[in-house]
Coordinates of C-alpha atoms in Angstrom, one line a residue:
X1 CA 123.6 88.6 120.6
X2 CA 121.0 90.6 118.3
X3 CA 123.1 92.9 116.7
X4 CA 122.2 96.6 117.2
X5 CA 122.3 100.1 115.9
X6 CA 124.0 101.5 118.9
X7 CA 127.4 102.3 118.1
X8 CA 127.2 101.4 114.4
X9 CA 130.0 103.4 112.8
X10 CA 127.3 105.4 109.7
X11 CA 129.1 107.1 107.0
X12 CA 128.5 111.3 107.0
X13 CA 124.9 112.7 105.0
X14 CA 125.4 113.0 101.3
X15 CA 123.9 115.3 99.6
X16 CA 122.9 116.3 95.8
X17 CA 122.0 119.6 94.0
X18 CA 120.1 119.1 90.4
X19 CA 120.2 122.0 88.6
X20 CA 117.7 121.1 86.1
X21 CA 116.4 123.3 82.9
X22 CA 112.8 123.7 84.7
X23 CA 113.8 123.2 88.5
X24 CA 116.4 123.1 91.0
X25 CA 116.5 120.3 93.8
X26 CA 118.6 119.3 96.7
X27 CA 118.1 116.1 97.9
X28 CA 119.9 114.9 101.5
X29 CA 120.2 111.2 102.2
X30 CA 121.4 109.6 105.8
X31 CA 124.5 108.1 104.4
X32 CA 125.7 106.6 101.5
X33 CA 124.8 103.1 101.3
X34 CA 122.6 100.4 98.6
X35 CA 119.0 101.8 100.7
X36 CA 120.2 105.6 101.7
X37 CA 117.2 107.3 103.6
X38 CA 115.8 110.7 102.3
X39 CA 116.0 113.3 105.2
X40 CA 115.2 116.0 102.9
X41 CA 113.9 117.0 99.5
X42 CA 112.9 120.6 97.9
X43 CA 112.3 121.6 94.9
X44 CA 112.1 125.1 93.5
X45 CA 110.9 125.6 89.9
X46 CA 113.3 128.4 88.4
X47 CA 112.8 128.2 84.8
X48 CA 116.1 128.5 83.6
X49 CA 115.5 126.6 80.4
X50 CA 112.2 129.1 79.3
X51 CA 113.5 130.5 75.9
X52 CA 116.7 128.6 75.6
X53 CA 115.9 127.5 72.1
X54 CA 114.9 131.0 70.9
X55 CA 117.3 133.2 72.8
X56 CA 120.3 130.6 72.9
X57 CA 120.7 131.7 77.1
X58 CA 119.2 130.9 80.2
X59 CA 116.2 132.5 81.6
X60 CA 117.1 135.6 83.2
X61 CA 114.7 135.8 85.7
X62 CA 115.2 132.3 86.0
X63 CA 119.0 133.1 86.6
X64 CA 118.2 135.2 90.0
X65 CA 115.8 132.5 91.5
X66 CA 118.3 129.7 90.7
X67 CA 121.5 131.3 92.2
X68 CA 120.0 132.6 95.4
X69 CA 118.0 129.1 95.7
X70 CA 121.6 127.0 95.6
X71 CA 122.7 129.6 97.7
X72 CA 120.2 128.6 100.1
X73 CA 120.5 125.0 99.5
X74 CA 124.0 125.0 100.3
X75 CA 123.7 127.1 103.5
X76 CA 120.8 124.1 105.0
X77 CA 123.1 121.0 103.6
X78 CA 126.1 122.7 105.8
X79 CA 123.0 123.0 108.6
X80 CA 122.1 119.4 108.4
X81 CA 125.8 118.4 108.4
X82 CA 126.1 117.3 105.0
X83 CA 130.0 115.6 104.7
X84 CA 129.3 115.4 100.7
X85 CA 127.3 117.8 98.5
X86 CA 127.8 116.8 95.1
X87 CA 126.2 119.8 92.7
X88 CA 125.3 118.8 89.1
X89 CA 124.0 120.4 86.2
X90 CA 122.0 119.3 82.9
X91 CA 120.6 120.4 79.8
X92 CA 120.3 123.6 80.1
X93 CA 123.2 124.8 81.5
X94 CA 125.4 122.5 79.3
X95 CA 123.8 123.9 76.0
X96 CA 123.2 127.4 77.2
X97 CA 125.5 130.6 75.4
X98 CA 125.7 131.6 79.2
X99 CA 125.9 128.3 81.0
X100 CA 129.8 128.9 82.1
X101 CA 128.7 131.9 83.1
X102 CA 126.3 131.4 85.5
X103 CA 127.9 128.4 87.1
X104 CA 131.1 130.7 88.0
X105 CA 128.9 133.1 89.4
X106 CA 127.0 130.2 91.5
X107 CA 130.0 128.8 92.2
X108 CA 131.4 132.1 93.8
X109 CA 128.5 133.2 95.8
X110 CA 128.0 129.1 96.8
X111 CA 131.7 128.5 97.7
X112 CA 131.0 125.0 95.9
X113 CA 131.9 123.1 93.0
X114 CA 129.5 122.6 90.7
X115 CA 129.8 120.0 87.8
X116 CA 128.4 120.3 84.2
X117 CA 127.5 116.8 83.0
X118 CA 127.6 115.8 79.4
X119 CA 124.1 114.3 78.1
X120 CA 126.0 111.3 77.7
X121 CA 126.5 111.4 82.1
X122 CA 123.0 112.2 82.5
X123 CA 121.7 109.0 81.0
X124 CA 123.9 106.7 82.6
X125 CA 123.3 107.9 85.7
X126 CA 119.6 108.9 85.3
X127 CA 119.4 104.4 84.2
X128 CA 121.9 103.7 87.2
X129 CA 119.0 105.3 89.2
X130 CA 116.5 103.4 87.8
X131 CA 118.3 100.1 88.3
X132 CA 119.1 101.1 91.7
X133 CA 115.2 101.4 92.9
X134 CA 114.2 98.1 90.3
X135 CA 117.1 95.7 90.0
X136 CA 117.8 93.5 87.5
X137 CA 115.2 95.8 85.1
X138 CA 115.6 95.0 81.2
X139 CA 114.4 97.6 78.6
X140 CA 114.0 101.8 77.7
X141 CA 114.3 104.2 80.6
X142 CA 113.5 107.4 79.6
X143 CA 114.3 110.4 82.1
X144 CA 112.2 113.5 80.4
X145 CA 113.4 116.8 82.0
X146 CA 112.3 120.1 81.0
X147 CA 115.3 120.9 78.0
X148 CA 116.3 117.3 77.3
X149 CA 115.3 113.7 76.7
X150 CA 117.4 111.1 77.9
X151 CA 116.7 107.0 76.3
X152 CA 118.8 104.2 77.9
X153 CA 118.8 100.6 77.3
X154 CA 118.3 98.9 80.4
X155 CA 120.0 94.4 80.2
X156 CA 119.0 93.4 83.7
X157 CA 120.1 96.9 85.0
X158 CA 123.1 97.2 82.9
X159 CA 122.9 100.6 81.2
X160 CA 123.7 100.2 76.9
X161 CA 123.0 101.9 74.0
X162 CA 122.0 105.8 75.3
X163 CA 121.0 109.0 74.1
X164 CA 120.1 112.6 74.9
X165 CA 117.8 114.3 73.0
X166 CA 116.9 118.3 72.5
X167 CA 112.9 117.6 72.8
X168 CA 112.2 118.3 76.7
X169 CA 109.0 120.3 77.2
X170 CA 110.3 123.9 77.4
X171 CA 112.3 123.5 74.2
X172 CA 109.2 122.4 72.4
X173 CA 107.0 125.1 73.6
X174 CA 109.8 127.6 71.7
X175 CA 110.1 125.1 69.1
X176 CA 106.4 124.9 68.0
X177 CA 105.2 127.6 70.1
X178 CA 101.6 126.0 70.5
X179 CA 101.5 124.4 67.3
X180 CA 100.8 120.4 68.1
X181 CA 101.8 119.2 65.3
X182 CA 104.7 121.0 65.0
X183 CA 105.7 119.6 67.9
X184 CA 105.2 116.0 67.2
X185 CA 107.1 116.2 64.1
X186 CA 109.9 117.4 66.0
X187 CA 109.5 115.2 68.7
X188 CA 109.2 112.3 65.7
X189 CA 112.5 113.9 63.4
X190 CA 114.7 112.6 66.2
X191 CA 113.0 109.3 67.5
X192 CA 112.7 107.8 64.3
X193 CA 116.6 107.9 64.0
X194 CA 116.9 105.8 66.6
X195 CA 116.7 102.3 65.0
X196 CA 117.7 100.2 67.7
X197 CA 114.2 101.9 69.5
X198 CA 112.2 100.4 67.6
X199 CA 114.4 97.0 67.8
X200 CA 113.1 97.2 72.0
X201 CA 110.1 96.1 71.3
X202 CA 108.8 93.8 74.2
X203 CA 110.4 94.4 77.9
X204 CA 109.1 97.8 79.9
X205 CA 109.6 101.1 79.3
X206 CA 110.4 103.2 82.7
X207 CA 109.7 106.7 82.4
X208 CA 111.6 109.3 85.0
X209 CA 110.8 113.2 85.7
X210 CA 108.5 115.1 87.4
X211 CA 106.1 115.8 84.5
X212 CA 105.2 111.6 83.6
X213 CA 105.3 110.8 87.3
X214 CA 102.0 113.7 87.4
X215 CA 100.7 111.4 84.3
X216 CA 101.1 108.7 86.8
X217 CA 98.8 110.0 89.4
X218 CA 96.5 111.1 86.8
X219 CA 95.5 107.9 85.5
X220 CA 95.8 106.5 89.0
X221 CA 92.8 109.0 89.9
X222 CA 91.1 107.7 86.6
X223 CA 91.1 104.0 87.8
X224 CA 90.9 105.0 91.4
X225 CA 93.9 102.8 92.4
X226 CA 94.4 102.5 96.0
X227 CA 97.7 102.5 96.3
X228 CA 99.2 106.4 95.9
X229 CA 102.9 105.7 95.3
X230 CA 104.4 106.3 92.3
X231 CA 107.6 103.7 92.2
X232 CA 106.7 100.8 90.4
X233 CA 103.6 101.9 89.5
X234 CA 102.8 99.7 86.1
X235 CA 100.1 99.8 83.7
X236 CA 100.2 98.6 79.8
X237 CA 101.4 100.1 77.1
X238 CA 97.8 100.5 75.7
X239 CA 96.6 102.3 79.1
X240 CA 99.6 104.6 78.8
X241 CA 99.8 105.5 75.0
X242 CA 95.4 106.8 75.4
X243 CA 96.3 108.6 78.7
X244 CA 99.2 110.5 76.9
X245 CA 96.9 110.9 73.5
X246 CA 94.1 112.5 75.4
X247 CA 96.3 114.6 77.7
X248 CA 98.5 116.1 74.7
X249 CA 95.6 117.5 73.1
X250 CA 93.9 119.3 76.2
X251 CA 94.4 123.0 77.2
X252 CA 95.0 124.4 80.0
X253 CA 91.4 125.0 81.3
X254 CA 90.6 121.5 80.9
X255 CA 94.0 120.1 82.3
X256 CA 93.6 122.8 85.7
X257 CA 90.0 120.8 86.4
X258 CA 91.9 117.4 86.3
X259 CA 92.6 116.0 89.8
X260 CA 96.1 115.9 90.7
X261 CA 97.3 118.3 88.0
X262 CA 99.2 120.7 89.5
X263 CA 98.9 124.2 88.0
X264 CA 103.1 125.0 87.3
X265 CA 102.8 121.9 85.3
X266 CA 99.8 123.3 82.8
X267 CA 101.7 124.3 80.2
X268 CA 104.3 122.1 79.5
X269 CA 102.3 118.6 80.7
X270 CA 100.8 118.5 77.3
X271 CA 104.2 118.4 75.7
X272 CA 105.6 115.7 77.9
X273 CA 102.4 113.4 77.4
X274 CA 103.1 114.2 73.4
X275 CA 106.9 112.7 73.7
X276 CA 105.7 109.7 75.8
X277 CA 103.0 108.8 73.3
X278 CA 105.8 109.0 70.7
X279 CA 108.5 106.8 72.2
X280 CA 105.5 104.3 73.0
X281 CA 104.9 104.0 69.3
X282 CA 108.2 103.5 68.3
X283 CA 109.4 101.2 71.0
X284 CA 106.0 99.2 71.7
X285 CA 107.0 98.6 75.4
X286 CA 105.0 95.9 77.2
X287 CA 104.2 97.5 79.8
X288 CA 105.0 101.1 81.3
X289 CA 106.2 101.1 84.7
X290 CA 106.8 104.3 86.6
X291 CA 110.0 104.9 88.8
X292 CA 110.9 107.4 91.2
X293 CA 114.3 107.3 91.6
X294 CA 116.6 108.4 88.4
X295 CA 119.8 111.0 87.9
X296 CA 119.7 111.8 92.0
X297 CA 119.8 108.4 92.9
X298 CA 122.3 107.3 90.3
X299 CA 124.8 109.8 91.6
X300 CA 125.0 107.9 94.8
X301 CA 125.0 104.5 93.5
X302 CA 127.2 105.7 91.0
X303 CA 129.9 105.7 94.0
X304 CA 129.3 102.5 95.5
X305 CA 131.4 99.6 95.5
X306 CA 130.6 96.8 93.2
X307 CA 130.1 94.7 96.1
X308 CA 127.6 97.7 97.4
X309 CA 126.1 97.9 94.5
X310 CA 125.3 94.3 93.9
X311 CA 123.2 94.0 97.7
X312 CA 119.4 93.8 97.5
X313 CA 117.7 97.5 98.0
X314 CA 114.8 95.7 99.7
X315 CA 117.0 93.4 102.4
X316 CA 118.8 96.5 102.8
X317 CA 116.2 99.0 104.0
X318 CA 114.4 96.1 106.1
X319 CA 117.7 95.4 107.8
X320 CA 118.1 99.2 108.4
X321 CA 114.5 99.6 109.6
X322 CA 115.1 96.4 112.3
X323 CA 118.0 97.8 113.4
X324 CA 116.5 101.4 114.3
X325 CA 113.1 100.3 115.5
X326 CA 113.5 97.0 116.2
X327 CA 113.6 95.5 119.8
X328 CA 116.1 92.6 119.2
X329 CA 118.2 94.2 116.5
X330 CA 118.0 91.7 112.9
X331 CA 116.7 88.7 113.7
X332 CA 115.1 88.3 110.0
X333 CA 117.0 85.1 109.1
X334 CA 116.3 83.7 112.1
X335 CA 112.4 83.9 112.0
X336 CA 112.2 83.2 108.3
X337 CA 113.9 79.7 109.0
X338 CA 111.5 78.9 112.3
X339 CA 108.6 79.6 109.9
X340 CA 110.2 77.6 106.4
X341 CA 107.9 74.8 107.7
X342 CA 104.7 76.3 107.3
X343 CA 105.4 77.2 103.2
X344 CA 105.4 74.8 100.1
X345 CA 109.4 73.5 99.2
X346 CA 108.1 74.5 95.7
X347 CA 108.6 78.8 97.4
X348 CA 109.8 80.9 94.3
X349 CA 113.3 82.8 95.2
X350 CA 111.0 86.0 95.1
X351 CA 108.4 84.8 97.6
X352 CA 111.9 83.6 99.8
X353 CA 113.1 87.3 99.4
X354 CA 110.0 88.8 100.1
X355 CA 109.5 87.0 102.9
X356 CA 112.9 87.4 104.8
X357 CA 112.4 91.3 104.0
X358 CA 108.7 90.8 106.4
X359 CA 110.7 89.0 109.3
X360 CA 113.1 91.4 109.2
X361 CA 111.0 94.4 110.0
X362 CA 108.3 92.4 111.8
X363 CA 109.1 94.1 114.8
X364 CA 108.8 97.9 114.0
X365 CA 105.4 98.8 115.6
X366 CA 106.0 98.2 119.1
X367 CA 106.6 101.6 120.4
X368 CA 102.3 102.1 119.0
X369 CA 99.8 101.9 121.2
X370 CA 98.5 98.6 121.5
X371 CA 95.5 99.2 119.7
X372 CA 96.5 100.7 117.3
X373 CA 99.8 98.6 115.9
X374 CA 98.2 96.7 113.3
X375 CA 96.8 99.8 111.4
X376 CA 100.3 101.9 111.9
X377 CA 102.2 98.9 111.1
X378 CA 99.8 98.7 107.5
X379 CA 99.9 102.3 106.9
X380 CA 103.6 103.3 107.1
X381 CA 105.0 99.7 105.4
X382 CA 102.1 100.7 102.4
X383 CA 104.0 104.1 102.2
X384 CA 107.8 103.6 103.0
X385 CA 110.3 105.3 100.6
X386 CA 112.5 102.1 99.8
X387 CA 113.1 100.6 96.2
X388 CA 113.7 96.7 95.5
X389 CA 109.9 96.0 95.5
X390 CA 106.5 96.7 93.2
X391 CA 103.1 97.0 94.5
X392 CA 102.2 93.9 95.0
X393 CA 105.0 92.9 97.2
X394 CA 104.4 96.0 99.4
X395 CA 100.6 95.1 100.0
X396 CA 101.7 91.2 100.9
X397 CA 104.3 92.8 103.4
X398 CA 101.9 95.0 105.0
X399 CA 98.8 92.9 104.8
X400 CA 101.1 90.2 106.6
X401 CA 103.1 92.7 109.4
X402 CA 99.2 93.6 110.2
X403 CA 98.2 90.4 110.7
X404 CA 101.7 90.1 112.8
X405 CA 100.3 92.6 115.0
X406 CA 96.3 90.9 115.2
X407 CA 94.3 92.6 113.3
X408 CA 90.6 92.0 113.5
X409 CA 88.0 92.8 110.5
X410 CA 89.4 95.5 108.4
X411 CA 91.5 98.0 108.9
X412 CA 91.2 101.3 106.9
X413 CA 91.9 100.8 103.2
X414 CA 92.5 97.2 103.1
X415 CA 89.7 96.1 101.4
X416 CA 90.4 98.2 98.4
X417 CA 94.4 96.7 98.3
X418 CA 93.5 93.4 98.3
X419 CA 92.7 93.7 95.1
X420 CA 96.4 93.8 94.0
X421 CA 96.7 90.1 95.5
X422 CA 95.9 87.2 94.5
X423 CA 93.8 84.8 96.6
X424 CA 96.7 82.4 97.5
X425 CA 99.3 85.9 98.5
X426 CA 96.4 86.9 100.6
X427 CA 96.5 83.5 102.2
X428 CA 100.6 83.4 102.0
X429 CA 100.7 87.1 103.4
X430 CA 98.4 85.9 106.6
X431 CA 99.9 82.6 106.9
X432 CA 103.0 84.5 107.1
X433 CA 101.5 87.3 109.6
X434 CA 99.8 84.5 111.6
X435 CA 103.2 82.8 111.9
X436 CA 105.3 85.6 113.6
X437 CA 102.2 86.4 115.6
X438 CA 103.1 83.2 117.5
X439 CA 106.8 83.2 117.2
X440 CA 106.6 86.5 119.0
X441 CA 104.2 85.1 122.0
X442 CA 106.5 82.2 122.6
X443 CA 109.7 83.8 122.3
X444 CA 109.3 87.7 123.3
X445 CA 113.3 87.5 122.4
X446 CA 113.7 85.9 118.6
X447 CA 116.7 84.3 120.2
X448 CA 114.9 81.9 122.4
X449 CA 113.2 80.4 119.1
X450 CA 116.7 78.1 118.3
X451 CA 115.2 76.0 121.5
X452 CA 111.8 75.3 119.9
X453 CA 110.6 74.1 116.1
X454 CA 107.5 74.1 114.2
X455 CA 107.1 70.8 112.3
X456 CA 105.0 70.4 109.2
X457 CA 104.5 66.6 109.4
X458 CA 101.7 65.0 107.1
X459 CA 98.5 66.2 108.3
X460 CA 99.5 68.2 111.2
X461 CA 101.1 71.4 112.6
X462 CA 103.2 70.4 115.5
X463 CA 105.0 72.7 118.1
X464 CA 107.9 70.8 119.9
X465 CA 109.2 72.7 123.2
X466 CA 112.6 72.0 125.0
X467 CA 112.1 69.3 128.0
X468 CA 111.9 71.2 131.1
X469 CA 110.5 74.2 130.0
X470 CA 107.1 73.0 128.7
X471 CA 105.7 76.7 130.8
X472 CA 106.3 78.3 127.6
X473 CA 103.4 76.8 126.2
X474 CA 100.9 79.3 127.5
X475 CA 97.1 80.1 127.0
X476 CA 98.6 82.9 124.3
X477 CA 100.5 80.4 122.4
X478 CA 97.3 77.9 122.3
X479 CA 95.2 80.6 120.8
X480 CA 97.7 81.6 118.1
X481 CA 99.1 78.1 117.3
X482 CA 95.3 77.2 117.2
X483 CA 94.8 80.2 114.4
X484 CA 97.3 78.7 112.6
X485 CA 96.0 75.6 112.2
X486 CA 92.8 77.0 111.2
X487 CA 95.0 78.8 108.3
X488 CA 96.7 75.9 107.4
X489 CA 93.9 73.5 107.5
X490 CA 95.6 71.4 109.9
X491 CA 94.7 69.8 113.4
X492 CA 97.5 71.3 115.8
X493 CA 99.7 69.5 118.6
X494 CA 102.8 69.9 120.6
X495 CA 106.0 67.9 121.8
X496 CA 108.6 68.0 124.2
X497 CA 112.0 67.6 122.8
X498 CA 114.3 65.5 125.4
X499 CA 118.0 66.5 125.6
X500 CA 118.6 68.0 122.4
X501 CA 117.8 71.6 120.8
X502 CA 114.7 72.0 118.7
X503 CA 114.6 71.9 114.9

């Protein structure tokens, strides 16, 4: 029996609060778990670290906002039925004169706890987040917030050597207080302490925060890449360092006519493209590859089990998905081992990963409109918030659910993605698509494919049915066991199988 969601005992909504030295943020996820879901995610930019390094407190003004902000925050978490709201705060708070202060206060007029976390916390978790969205990542993550810069070696997605650093953007603007070059030899007096950053040479650097994921779009509006999602977004290192160069020595006039600049981030965007061009100097990454997930997302995998912890992000959300919008519940194994016979022996683990992740959901347009499956089906897979795969593994998966569904010509955008693929994953991704197409017409129930086997044999595709029930071999099957022959290059037959089950 397909196992289904109905039932399924789901742990309570967790929640987490990051009071940050520019903004505040509460973040709700559907449960804990290795793939949690984001229900909801708000940001409000406070301020509290404006002036910290002249004044030696937080921002007054910034004060007000922040407290009746958590206030509200807490009030919609206990809305939503949050079981676990875990407030934290950083850089700000932990270096301000009034930092105890105001968290009492927030604490009284919240009702919550809220923890202060040593800069030492902050980049573990902020690289446990990282790892948790890009497993088995080696080399610098750097989580850039506005008071404080967090560096963390990253062995495949064990955090090592760490540091936090004074030199976030609202420091800097007290620090050199518009002076560029004041603040790059600030930026520089603490980097080049670091020795073992400039022994990282090779591997990728993976920059977190708000103000390097708006480089990120930036330069994706330069190159007009199709793909708008941040996560795993990689360029080189050469790309990144003249992107930062330029945009550290533009004013604000300039910056407000970029595209995708938005205008709270005009003042200290600068700054933060100044300390990525200088940690790209010293550690000479390979390549720069973006990631959206850091501190928030390390807190809850932070209180996983090692077991938990050690599950594949990717398998996990697909299996999720299936089991929420899926008609049969998982039946991902079981249609990636019907259609092992139409791919090479020679398959790479990551292509077997990648493709068990696209049977798993290959059911999750069927409540569209018939018409209209294929291009939902491409759309939402391009754009699902799930870790545990980069860009080119998302276009394969929904280049291949679309041709699951039948797509004819072109659907919107498509042309432009296909650029991310090479010719022989645009064949894989349509061999694959082309493949579940017909599992799905012979078999409207996954289930009923254990009676029947595709067999790769030589020069030819064969279909063997069970005796007795050679009706299942209809005019829908010939058309889409005939397309994929035509994929395959291979003339097409079937056989009846007598007294025993297929494959």
């Amino acid at each position: 029996m397909a196992e289904s969601g109905a039932g399924k005992s789901r742990s309570p909504r967790i929640g987490v609060v990051d009071i940050g030295s520019n903004s505040i943020r509460l973040v709700v996820f559907d449960r804990l778990s290795r793939a949690p879901w984001p229900l909801f995610n708000e940001k409000v930019l406070c301020g509290l670290g404006r002036g910290l390094e002249a004044s030696g407190e937080l921002n007054k003004n910034g004060v007000q906002m922040a407290i009746s902000n958590l206030e509200r925050f807490v009030r919609l978490a206990e809305g939503m039925d949050v079981g676990n709201l875990d407030m934290v705060a950083t850089a700000a708070v932990r270096d301000a004169d009034n930092g105890a202060a105001f968290v009492q206060e927030a604490e009284r007029r919240c009702q919550r706890k809220i923890r202060i976390i040593s800069g030492e916390e902050e980049a573990r978790l902020s690289a446990l987040g990282v790892a948790s969205g890009m497993p088995e990542t080696s080399g610098i993550m750097g989580d850039l917030g506005g008071g404080s810069l967090e560096l963390v070696r990253l062995t495949r997605g064990e955090p090592g050597r760490h540091v936090t650093l004074p030199i976030g953007p609202l420091r800097l603007m007290d620090i050199a207080d518009g002076d560029r070059d004041k603040a790059r030899k600030a930026v520089d007096q603490y980097l080049e302490k670091l020795d073992w950053l400039a022994e990282s040479k090779g591997g990728d650097f993976y920059p977190v925060g708000g103000a390097w994921r708006t480089l990120a779009r930036i330069h994706m509006e330069q190159v007009h890449y199709p793909l708008h999602v941040i996560h795993a977004y990689t360029i080189s290192r050469r790309a990144a360092e003249e992107l930062a160069r330029v945009i550290s020595r533009l004013g604000r006039r300039s910056l407000a006519s970029i595209r995708g600049v938005p205008r709270r981030r005009l003042d200290s965007l600068p700054l933060a493209a100044l300390v990525l061009e200088r940690v790209l100097r010293l550690a000479r990454p390979e390549r720069v590859n973006f990631s959206a997930y850091g501190l928030r997302e390390g807190l809850i995998f932070d209180r996983l089990s090692p077991a938990e912890q050690r599950k594949d992000p990717l398998f996990e959300a697909a299996h999720d998905l299936a089991l929420l919008d899926g008609r049969f519940g998982s039946q991902g194994a079981r249609l990636k081992a019907w259609l092992t016979p139409l791919f090479e022996a020679k398959e790479s683990p990551a292509a077997a990963r990648l493709r068990l992740a696209v049977c798993e959901i290959s059911d999750i347009a069927w409540r569209e409109h018939p018409d209209y499956r294929a291009e939902q089906a491409f759309m939402r897979i391009l754009r699902l918030p799930i870790g545990g795969l980069d860009h080119h593994e998302r276009v394969f998966a929904a280049v291949a659910i679309a041709q699951r569904y039948g797509f004819e010509g072109e659907l919107p955008g498509m042309e432009s993605m296909l650029r991310l693929l090479s010719d022989q994953d645009r064949r894989d991704a349509d061999l694959l698509g082309l493949g579940l197409r017909l599992a799905y017409s012979l078999a409207a129930a996954p289930a009923l494919l254990d009676r029947t086997a595709l067999v790769r044999s030589g020069s030819r595709l064969t279909l063997n049915l069970p005796k007795g029930e050679e009706a299942m071999f209809g005019e829908a099957v010939q058309r889409r066991l005939e397309a994929l022959g035509r994929a395959l290059d291979l003339p097409i037959g079937t056989a009846t199988l007598t007294n025993r089950r297929a494959g």
